[in-house]
Structures are given as C-alpha cells and as structure tokens.
C-alpha cells in the first residue's frame, strides 16, 4: 500500500504452547478502513492486540512508520495509535466529558493538567461522535449505543493516525450497529484517520471497508477489496456456509444472502 503506516512480518503469537497466529504478514494503510474477519477462534482479536502492543508476539516483527513497534515509548505510541478493546469499563461517578478527557493523557506533562488545546480537542471529539449533549451525565445513565460513541470519542481525543476497534458493534442492537458503522465511515472520510476493525458481521465489513483481511485458523486466507475477497468460495472454505452474492441496482456494494449447506 502506498500509504502504509503499519506492517507486520512473519508474526507468530502463542499462549504458552498453543499457537494462535502463525506466519502472519499484513500491511495497514494510513487513511483507509481495514477490516479483519474470520470465524470465532481464528485469531482476529489476538492479532489486533499483538500489532498494537497490548500482548507480546513470539516471532516476527511489527513496524509503525517504518520503526520497530517495540522501540516506541508508551506516550509516543499512544499519540499515533489508539485502541478500543471489546470490553471496557469506567468508574460510575465519571462524567462523559471526564472520560473523553482521558484521551488527552499522552499529551500532558506530569502535574500540568489539561491545556486549552486539550479542552478544544475534547470538545471536538465529543462533537464528532455526537455525545456533547450529555457531557455531564455518567456513562451509565445513557444507552449502550451512546456509551459506545463516548468510548469512540475518548480514543478519538488521542488524535491517533490509526484507530483500532475490536468488534465495536458487539452487544449493540441493529439500529446502533448501523449508526456505529456510519460513524466509523464518516470519521475516516472526514478526518483521514485510518481505521482497523475486527468484525463478525460480513455485511458490515462489505459495506464500510476499503480493505479486508480474512483469517482462518491463525493464518491469512486472503486479503483485498471486500467485493474481491468476500466471495461464495471464501464463505464455504472459511465459514463452511453456502451463500449468494447479490448485486442490486442503485447500490454500490453487493449483498450477501446465506443458504443452508
């Protein structure tokens, strides 16, 4: 990719003797939406954690902006990449604005507190994600979809070059899932922030992604544009599911129709 910001080479990730991911090469674009898909247990979330330094990998290398990922100090890394894990919690007495403000920690010096620039960016992040109206509420006083947007605002306040989202639509109903995907696409298009997601919903991956990486049993099965990668053959090989890919006039992206095996 011409706009590559992160690259992994021959990555091996294991928990003890159990190898989860092996021989993994991938390239992440600076300004695109990349989605990692695959069956449960295929290593998607494990891979995401390894390339963002949340867990260790046993073999291989990861390069961020051409530099060894392991060479970055924590604050320098946090100013370049932001990660929203699948499960996240906050103290009950935290207001929305307080939580979003935590995204500015990589830029603050010890004991210095928030600057005017920090305040400006926190306001910007809340406006971008549509959560400014309940800035003074606890995150537990708002809906699940609204809370997920608050978490997105928190990592957005880091002003990363790439935002990593691990199954951002999990536990959300259909309306909020659609809203979340629209938000992700808009943030990418309007801010230029690269986005890397792990998704289970292949229709969502087809709709919003510029690039898709398919993982099967810890190895890369295929990668490329979603309409080139999400095919009936891939669905049978990777998910053991029969399907039809349908093109509907007026839609830019095809639809997936599943059928019994």
Short mmCIF file of C-alpha atoms in Angstrom, two decimals:
data_model
loop_
_atom_site.label_atom_id
_atom_site.label_comp_id
_atom_site.label_asym_id
_atom_site.label_seq_id
_atom_site.Cartn_x
_atom_site.Cartn_y
_atom_site.Cartn_z
CA UNK A 1 0.00 0.00 0.00
CA UNK A 2 1.33 3.42 -0.91
CA UNK A 3 0.01 4.95 2.34
CA UNK A 4 1.24 2.15 4.59
CA UNK A 5 1.66 3.12 8.23
CA UNK A 6 1.93 -0.28 9.94
CA UNK A 7 3.43 -3.53 8.71
CA UNK A 8 3.71 -6.97 10.33
CA UNK A 9 6.11 -9.61 9.05
CA UNK A 10 6.01 -13.35 9.76
CA UNK A 11 4.19 -12.84 13.06
CA UNK A 12 3.74 -15.74 15.47
CA UNK A 13 1.53 -15.31 18.54
CA UNK A 14 1.06 -18.02 21.14
CA UNK A 15 -0.35 -18.54 24.62
CA UNK A 16 2.10 -20.97 26.17
CA UNK A 17 2.35 -23.96 23.84
CA UNK A 18 -0.84 -23.04 21.99
CA UNK A 19 -0.10 -21.18 18.75
CA UNK A 20 -2.92 -18.76 17.84
CA UNK A 21 -1.44 -16.90 14.84
CA UNK A 22 1.49 -18.01 12.70
CA UNK A 23 3.31 -16.72 9.62
CA UNK A 24 1.20 -13.55 9.50
CA UNK A 25 2.14 -10.73 7.14
CA UNK A 26 -0.06 -7.67 6.80
CA UNK A 27 0.01 -4.03 5.80
CA UNK A 28 -2.23 -1.30 7.21
CA UNK A 29 -2.95 1.88 5.24
CA UNK A 30 -2.79 5.26 6.92
CA UNK A 31 -6.10 6.58 5.59
CA UNK A 32 -8.24 3.52 4.80
CA UNK A 33 -10.73 1.30 6.64
CA UNK A 34 -9.25 -2.18 7.07
CA UNK A 35 -11.41 -4.96 8.49
CA UNK A 36 -10.19 -8.30 9.85
CA UNK A 37 -12.75 -11.11 9.53
CA UNK A 38 -12.82 -14.84 10.23
CA UNK A 39 -14.63 -17.46 12.34
CA UNK A 40 -14.64 -17.48 16.13
CA UNK A 41 -11.28 -18.59 17.47
CA UNK A 42 -9.40 -17.81 14.25
CA UNK A 43 -7.10 -15.28 15.96
CA UNK A 44 -8.62 -11.96 14.87
CA UNK A 45 -8.64 -10.20 18.25
CA UNK A 46 -5.33 -11.77 19.23
CA UNK A 47 -3.74 -10.35 16.08
CA UNK A 48 -5.21 -6.91 16.77
CA UNK A 49 -3.79 -6.94 20.30
CA UNK A 50 -0.35 -8.00 19.11
CA UNK A 51 0.02 -5.34 16.41
CA UNK A 52 -1.00 -2.66 18.93
CA UNK A 53 1.40 -3.96 21.62
CA UNK A 54 -1.32 -5.00 24.06
CA UNK A 55 0.14 -8.51 24.11
CA UNK A 56 3.53 -9.95 23.18
CA UNK A 57 4.26 -11.85 19.98
CA UNK A 58 6.83 -14.62 19.99
CA UNK A 59 8.29 -14.31 16.49
CA UNK A 60 8.31 -11.79 13.65
CA UNK A 61 8.31 -8.01 13.58
CA UNK A 62 5.86 -5.10 13.58
CA UNK A 63 6.84 -1.72 12.15
CA UNK A 64 4.99 1.54 12.75
CA UNK A 65 6.00 4.35 10.38
CA UNK A 66 8.98 2.18 9.45
CA UNK A 67 10.21 1.89 13.06
CA UNK A 68 10.14 -1.19 15.27
CA UNK A 69 6.89 -1.08 17.26
CA UNK A 70 8.73 -2.21 20.39
CA UNK A 71 11.01 0.85 20.25
CA UNK A 72 8.21 3.36 20.90
CA UNK A 73 7.74 4.80 24.38
CA UNK A 74 4.13 4.49 25.63
CA UNK A 75 3.15 8.15 25.15
CA UNK A 76 4.71 8.30 21.70
CA UNK A 77 2.83 5.16 20.71
CA UNK A 78 -0.46 6.45 22.15
CA UNK A 79 -0.17 9.62 20.07
CA UNK A 80 -0.01 7.52 16.90
CA UNK A 81 -2.40 4.63 17.50
CA UNK A 82 -5.49 4.28 19.70
CA UNK A 83 -7.19 1.04 20.66
CA UNK A 84 -10.77 0.41 21.76
CA UNK A 85 -10.98 -3.14 23.13
CA UNK A 86 -14.09 -5.29 23.13
CA UNK A 87 -14.69 -4.85 26.86
CA UNK A 88 -14.22 -1.52 28.64
CA UNK A 89 -15.42 -0.05 31.92
CA UNK A 90 -15.29 3.29 33.73
CA UNK A 91 -15.98 4.39 37.33
CA UNK A 92 -19.67 5.10 37.91
CA UNK A 93 -19.00 8.69 39.02
CA UNK A 94 -17.20 9.61 35.79
CA UNK A 95 -18.99 12.12 33.61
CA UNK A 96 -18.85 11.72 29.85
CA UNK A 97 -16.55 14.73 29.47
CA UNK A 98 -14.19 13.38 32.15
CA UNK A 99 -13.91 10.08 30.33
CA UNK A 100 -13.27 11.68 26.94
CA UNK A 101 -10.62 13.90 28.57
CA UNK A 102 -8.60 10.78 29.39
CA UNK A 103 -7.80 10.57 25.71
CA UNK A 104 -5.55 13.59 26.12
CA UNK A 105 -3.23 11.92 28.66
CA UNK A 106 -0.48 11.09 26.12
CA UNK A 107 -0.02 14.83 25.52
CA UNK A 108 0.01 16.02 29.14
CA UNK A 109 3.06 16.54 31.28
CA UNK A 110 3.07 15.29 34.85
CA UNK A 111 1.06 17.55 37.20
CA UNK A 112 0.35 20.04 34.40
CA UNK A 113 -3.39 19.34 33.95
CA UNK A 114 -5.40 19.99 30.79
CA UNK A 115 -4.45 22.83 28.47
CA UNK A 116 -6.76 24.95 26.33
CA UNK A 117 -5.71 22.80 23.39
CA UNK A 118 -6.72 19.68 25.32
CA UNK A 119 -10.12 21.22 26.07
CA UNK A 120 -10.57 22.16 22.42
CA UNK A 121 -9.81 18.66 21.20
CA UNK A 122 -12.08 17.05 23.82
CA UNK A 123 -14.91 19.28 22.60
CA UNK A 124 -14.08 18.38 19.01
CA UNK A 125 -14.09 14.64 19.77
CA UNK A 126 -17.48 14.89 21.51
CA UNK A 127 -18.95 16.87 18.62
CA UNK A 128 -17.57 14.43 16.05
CA UNK A 129 -19.22 11.50 17.81
CA UNK A 130 -22.45 13.26 18.77
CA UNK A 131 -22.07 12.92 22.55
CA UNK A 132 -21.64 16.60 23.55
CA UNK A 133 -25.30 16.87 24.60
CA UNK A 134 -24.77 14.52 27.55
CA UNK A 135 -21.28 15.64 28.57
CA UNK A 136 -22.32 15.96 32.25
CA UNK A 137 -24.01 12.56 32.52
CA UNK A 138 -22.46 9.37 33.82
CA UNK A 139 -21.74 6.85 31.11
CA UNK A 140 -24.13 4.53 32.97
CA UNK A 141 -27.02 6.99 32.53
CA UNK A 142 -27.01 6.71 28.74
CA UNK A 143 -27.84 3.93 26.28
CA UNK A 144 -25.40 1.28 25.09
CA UNK A 145 -25.11 2.87 21.66
CA UNK A 146 -24.48 6.29 23.16
CA UNK A 147 -21.90 4.83 25.55
CA UNK A 148 -20.05 3.21 22.66
CA UNK A 149 -19.89 6.60 20.93
CA UNK A 150 -18.41 8.06 24.13
CA UNK A 151 -15.68 5.43 24.08
CA UNK A 152 -15.01 6.24 20.43
CA UNK A 153 -14.74 9.93 21.41
CA UNK A 154 -12.22 9.01 24.13
CA UNK A 155 -9.84 7.28 21.73
CA UNK A 156 -10.50 9.93 19.07
CA UNK A 157 -9.28 12.57 21.54
CA UNK A 158 -5.87 10.89 21.36
CA UNK A 159 -5.70 12.24 17.79
CA UNK A 160 -4.24 8.98 16.52
CA UNK A 161 -3.17 8.31 12.98
CA UNK A 162 -4.81 4.88 13.18
CA UNK A 163 -7.76 3.80 15.31
CA UNK A 164 -8.11 0.10 16.19
CA UNK A 165 -11.60 -1.17 17.10
CA UNK A 166 -12.16 -4.70 18.39
CA UNK A 167 -15.73 -5.71 17.47
CA UNK A 168 -17.22 -2.22 18.01
CA UNK A 169 -20.81 -3.36 17.33
CA UNK A 170 -20.83 -6.22 19.86
CA UNK A 171 -23.78 -6.02 22.32
CA UNK A 172 -25.49 -3.29 20.25
CA UNK A 173 -28.92 -3.68 18.65
CA UNK A 174 -29.29 -3.35 14.88
CA UNK A 175 -30.06 0.38 14.86
CA UNK A 176 -26.98 1.20 16.93
CA UNK A 177 -24.83 -1.17 14.85
CA UNK A 178 -25.80 0.74 11.71
CA UNK A 179 -25.17 4.04 13.47
CA UNK A 180 -21.74 2.86 14.61
CA UNK A 181 -20.72 1.79 11.10
CA UNK A 182 -21.89 5.13 9.69
CA UNK A 183 -19.84 6.93 12.35
CA UNK A 184 -16.73 4.87 11.57
CA UNK A 185 -17.03 5.58 7.85
CA UNK A 186 -17.63 9.30 8.39
CA UNK A 187 -14.68 9.67 10.78
CA UNK A 188 -12.40 8.00 8.27
CA UNK A 189 -13.61 10.06 5.31
CA UNK A 190 -13.71 13.43 7.10
CA UNK A 191 -10.64 13.21 9.35
CA UNK A 192 -8.38 10.89 7.33
CA UNK A 193 -7.76 8.69 10.37
CA UNK A 194 -7.02 5.11 9.38
CA UNK A 195 -9.33 2.57 10.99
CA UNK A 196 -8.69 -1.12 11.63
CA UNK A 197 -11.62 -3.20 12.88
CA UNK A 198 -12.34 -6.75 13.87
CA UNK A 199 -15.89 -7.57 12.76
CA UNK A 200 -18.14 -10.64 12.80
CA UNK A 201 -20.83 -9.15 10.56
CA UNK A 202 -19.70 -9.68 6.97
CA UNK A 203 -22.41 -7.39 5.59
CA UNK A 204 -20.95 -4.56 7.69
CA UNK A 205 -17.44 -5.45 6.50
CA UNK A 206 -18.64 -5.42 2.89
CA UNK A 207 -20.38 -2.07 3.32
CA UNK A 208 -17.74 0.07 5.02
CA UNK A 209 -14.32 -1.47 4.33
CA UNK A 210 -11.71 -0.43 1.80
CA UNK A 211 -9.57 -3.49 2.55
CA UNK A 212 -10.46 -6.84 4.11
CA UNK A 213 -8.14 -9.44 5.67
CA UNK A 214 -9.57 -12.96 6.12
CA UNK A 215 -8.07 -15.20 8.79
CA UNK A 216 -8.61 -18.95 9.03
CA UNK A 217 -7.10 -20.96 11.87
CA UNK A 218 -4.48 -18.33 12.63
CA UNK A 219 -3.29 -17.88 9.05
CA UNK A 220 -4.16 -15.34 6.40
CA UNK A 221 -6.57 -16.88 3.90
CA UNK A 222 -6.99 -13.84 1.63
CA UNK A 223 -6.93 -10.05 1.55
CA UNK A 224 -8.03 -7.30 -0.80
CA UNK A 225 -11.07 -5.21 -1.67
CA UNK A 226 -14.20 -6.54 0.08
CA UNK A 227 -16.04 -7.40 -3.13
CA UNK A 228 -12.99 -9.38 -4.30
CA UNK A 229 -12.43 -11.21 -1.01
CA UNK A 230 -15.94 -11.86 0.35
CA UNK A 231 -16.99 -14.45 -2.18
CA UNK A 232 -19.09 -17.62 -2.15
CA UNK A 233 -15.94 -19.72 -2.31
CA UNK A 234 -14.41 -17.91 0.67
CA UNK A 235 -17.63 -18.35 2.66
CA UNK A 236 -17.56 -22.11 2.02
CA UNK A 237 -13.82 -22.51 2.65
CA UNK A 238 -13.61 -20.35 5.78
CA UNK A 239 -17.09 -20.45 7.36
CA UNK A 240 -18.48 -23.66 5.82
CA UNK A 241 -21.54 -21.69 4.71
CA UNK A 242 -23.24 -21.57 1.31
CA UNK A 243 -24.24 -18.13 0.10
CA UNK A 244 -25.12 -15.96 -2.85
CA UNK A 245 -23.59 -12.56 -3.53
CA UNK A 246 -26.30 -10.31 -4.97
CA UNK A 247 -25.86 -7.01 -6.80
CA UNK A 248 -28.81 -4.64 -6.60
CA UNK A 249 -29.26 -1.72 -8.93
CA UNK A 250 -28.56 1.57 -7.18
CA UNK A 251 -26.26 0.01 -4.56
CA UNK A 252 -22.51 0.39 -4.82
CA UNK A 253 -21.85 -2.66 -2.61
CA UNK A 254 -23.24 -6.20 -3.14
CA UNK A 255 -25.33 -8.01 -0.53
CA UNK A 256 -24.75 -11.46 0.98
CA UNK A 257 -27.61 -13.96 1.09
CA UNK A 258 -26.92 -17.07 3.18
CA UNK A 259 -28.29 -20.52 2.38
CA UNK A 260 -28.20 -23.89 4.21
CA UNK A 261 -25.20 -26.08 3.40
#
